[in-house]
Structures are given as C-alpha cells and as structure tokens.
GROMACS .gro file of C-alpha atoms in nm:
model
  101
    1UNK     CA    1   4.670  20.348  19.031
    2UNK     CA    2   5.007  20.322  19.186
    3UNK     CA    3   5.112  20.049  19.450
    4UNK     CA    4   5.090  20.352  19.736
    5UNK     CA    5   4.749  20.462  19.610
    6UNK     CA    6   4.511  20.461  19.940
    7UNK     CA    7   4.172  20.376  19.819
    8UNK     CA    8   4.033  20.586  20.119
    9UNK     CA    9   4.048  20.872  19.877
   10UNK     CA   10   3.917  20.674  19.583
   11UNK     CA   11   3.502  20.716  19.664
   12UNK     CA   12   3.206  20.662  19.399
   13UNK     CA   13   2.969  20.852  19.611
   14UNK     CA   14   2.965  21.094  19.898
   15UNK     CA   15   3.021  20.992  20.275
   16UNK     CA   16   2.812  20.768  20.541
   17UNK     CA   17   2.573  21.072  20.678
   18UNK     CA   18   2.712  21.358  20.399
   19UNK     CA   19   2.492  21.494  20.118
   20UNK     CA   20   2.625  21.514  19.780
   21UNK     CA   21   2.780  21.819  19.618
   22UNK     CA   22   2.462  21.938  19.432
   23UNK     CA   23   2.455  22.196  19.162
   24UNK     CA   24   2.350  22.529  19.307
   25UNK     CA   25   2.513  22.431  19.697
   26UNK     CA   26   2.685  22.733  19.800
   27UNK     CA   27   3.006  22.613  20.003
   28UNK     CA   28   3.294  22.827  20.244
   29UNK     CA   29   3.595  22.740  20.350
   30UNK     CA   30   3.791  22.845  20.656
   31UNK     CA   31   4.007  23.133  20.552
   32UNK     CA   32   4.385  23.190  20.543
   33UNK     CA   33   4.517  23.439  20.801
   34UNK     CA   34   4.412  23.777  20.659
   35UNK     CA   35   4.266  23.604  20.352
   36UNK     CA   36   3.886  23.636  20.286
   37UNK     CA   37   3.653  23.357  20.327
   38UNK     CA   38   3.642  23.196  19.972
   39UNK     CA   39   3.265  23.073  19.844
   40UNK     CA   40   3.217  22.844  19.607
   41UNK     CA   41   2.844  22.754  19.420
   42UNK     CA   42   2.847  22.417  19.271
   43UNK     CA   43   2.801  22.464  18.902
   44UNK     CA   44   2.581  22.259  18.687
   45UNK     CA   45   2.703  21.892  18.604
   46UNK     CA   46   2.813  21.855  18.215
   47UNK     CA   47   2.653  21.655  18.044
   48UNK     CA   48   2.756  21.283  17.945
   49UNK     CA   49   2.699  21.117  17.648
   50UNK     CA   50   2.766  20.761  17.541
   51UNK     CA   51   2.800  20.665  17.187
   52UNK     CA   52   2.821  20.406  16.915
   53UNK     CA   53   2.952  20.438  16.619
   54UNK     CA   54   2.851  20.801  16.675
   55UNK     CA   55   2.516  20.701  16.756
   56UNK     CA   56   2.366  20.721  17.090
   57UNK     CA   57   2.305  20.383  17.291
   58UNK     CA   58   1.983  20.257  17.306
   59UNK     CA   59   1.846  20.235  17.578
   60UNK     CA   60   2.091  20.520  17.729
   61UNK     CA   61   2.325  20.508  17.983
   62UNK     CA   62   2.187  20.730  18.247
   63UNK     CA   63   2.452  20.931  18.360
   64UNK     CA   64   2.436  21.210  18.605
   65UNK     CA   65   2.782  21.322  18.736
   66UNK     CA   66   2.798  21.427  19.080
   67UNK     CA   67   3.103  21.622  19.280
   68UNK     CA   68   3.234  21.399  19.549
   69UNK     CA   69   3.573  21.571  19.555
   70UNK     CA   70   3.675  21.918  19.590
   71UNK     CA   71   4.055  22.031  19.643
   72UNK     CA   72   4.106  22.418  19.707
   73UNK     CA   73   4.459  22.583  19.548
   74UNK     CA   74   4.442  22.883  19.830
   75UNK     CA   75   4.786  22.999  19.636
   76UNK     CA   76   4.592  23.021  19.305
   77UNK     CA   77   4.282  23.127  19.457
   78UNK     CA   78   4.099  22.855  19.241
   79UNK     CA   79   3.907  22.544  19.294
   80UNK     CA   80   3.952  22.216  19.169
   81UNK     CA   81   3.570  21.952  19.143
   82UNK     CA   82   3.601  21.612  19.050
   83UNK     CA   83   3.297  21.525  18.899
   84UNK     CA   84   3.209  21.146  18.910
   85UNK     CA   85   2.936  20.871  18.727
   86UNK     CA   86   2.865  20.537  18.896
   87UNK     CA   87   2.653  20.295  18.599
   88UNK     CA   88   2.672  19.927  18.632
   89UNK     CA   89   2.914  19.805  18.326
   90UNK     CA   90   2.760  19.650  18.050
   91UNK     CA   91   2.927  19.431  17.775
   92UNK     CA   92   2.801  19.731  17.494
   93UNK     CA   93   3.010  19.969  17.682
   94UNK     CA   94   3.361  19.806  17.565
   95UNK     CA   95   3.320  19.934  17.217
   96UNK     CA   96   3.117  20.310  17.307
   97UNK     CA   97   3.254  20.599  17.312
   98UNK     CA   98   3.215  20.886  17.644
   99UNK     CA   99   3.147  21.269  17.554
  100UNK     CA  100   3.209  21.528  17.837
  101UNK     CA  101   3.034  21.831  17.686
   0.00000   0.00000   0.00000
C-alpha cells in the first residue's frame, strides 16, 4: 500500500456493533436529487478454492468471503463489493494456489 494509505479503510471484518454484508441483505441508499432510490441484494459469495499442485489442500482452508466494503458509482448507476477472507496463514499456503470461481 502506498505511504498515504490510511488503514482506517483497510478492515478484515465489519464494524464494532455492524452486521456483516450477508448474501440475500437487501440494502438502499439515499438518492440523488431527482434520482430513484437505488437497492442493492447482496449476491451469493464465490466460492474459494485453495490448491496444490492442482490438488486441493488437505485439510481445506475454510474460506467464506464476506462483503465488508461497498462503493456506489451513482454516475454509472453500478455498484462496486469487495468481498474479503480472513484464515490464519499457514506455512503450506506459500506454495498454493487461490481460485475465485
């Protein structure tokens, strides 16, 4: 990360008191002047994999990617989710590959 980075925005899981982003949550943010009200529903999470070799680890690395961020493009009229996976590191990891499918 650059030197100016502020790791306020950098978070692993959701805020002191604030649920998580689940899959399904229906979510609406304050409209533009004149705009309508846009909705989002939190999609599934995609699935992780990690890999050896092209083998799966054994045991697996239990993955479940959560939403913790979510930036809205009112111009575009899209959304943007960062998706995130907290694991404790392991020494197998180094060499393992990640799959987003």
């Amino acid at each position: 990360m650059p030197r100016s980075f502020d790791n306020g925005f950098l978070n692993g899981a959701p805020l002191p008191g604030e649920a998580a982003f689940a899959p399904g949550a229906r979510l609406s943010f304050a409209p533009s002047v004149g705009a309508a009200v846009p909705i989002l529903t939190i999609p599934p999470a995609p699935v992780l994999t990690v890999t050896e070799d092209g083998a799966p680890l054994d045991p697996p690395v239990d993955l479940v990617p959560q939403v913790d961020t979510i930036v809205v493009d009112r111009t575009a009229a899209q959304f943007l989710l960062v998706w995130r996976a907290s694991f404790a590191w392991e020494a197998r990891l180094e060499t393992a590959t990640l799959t987003v499918h």
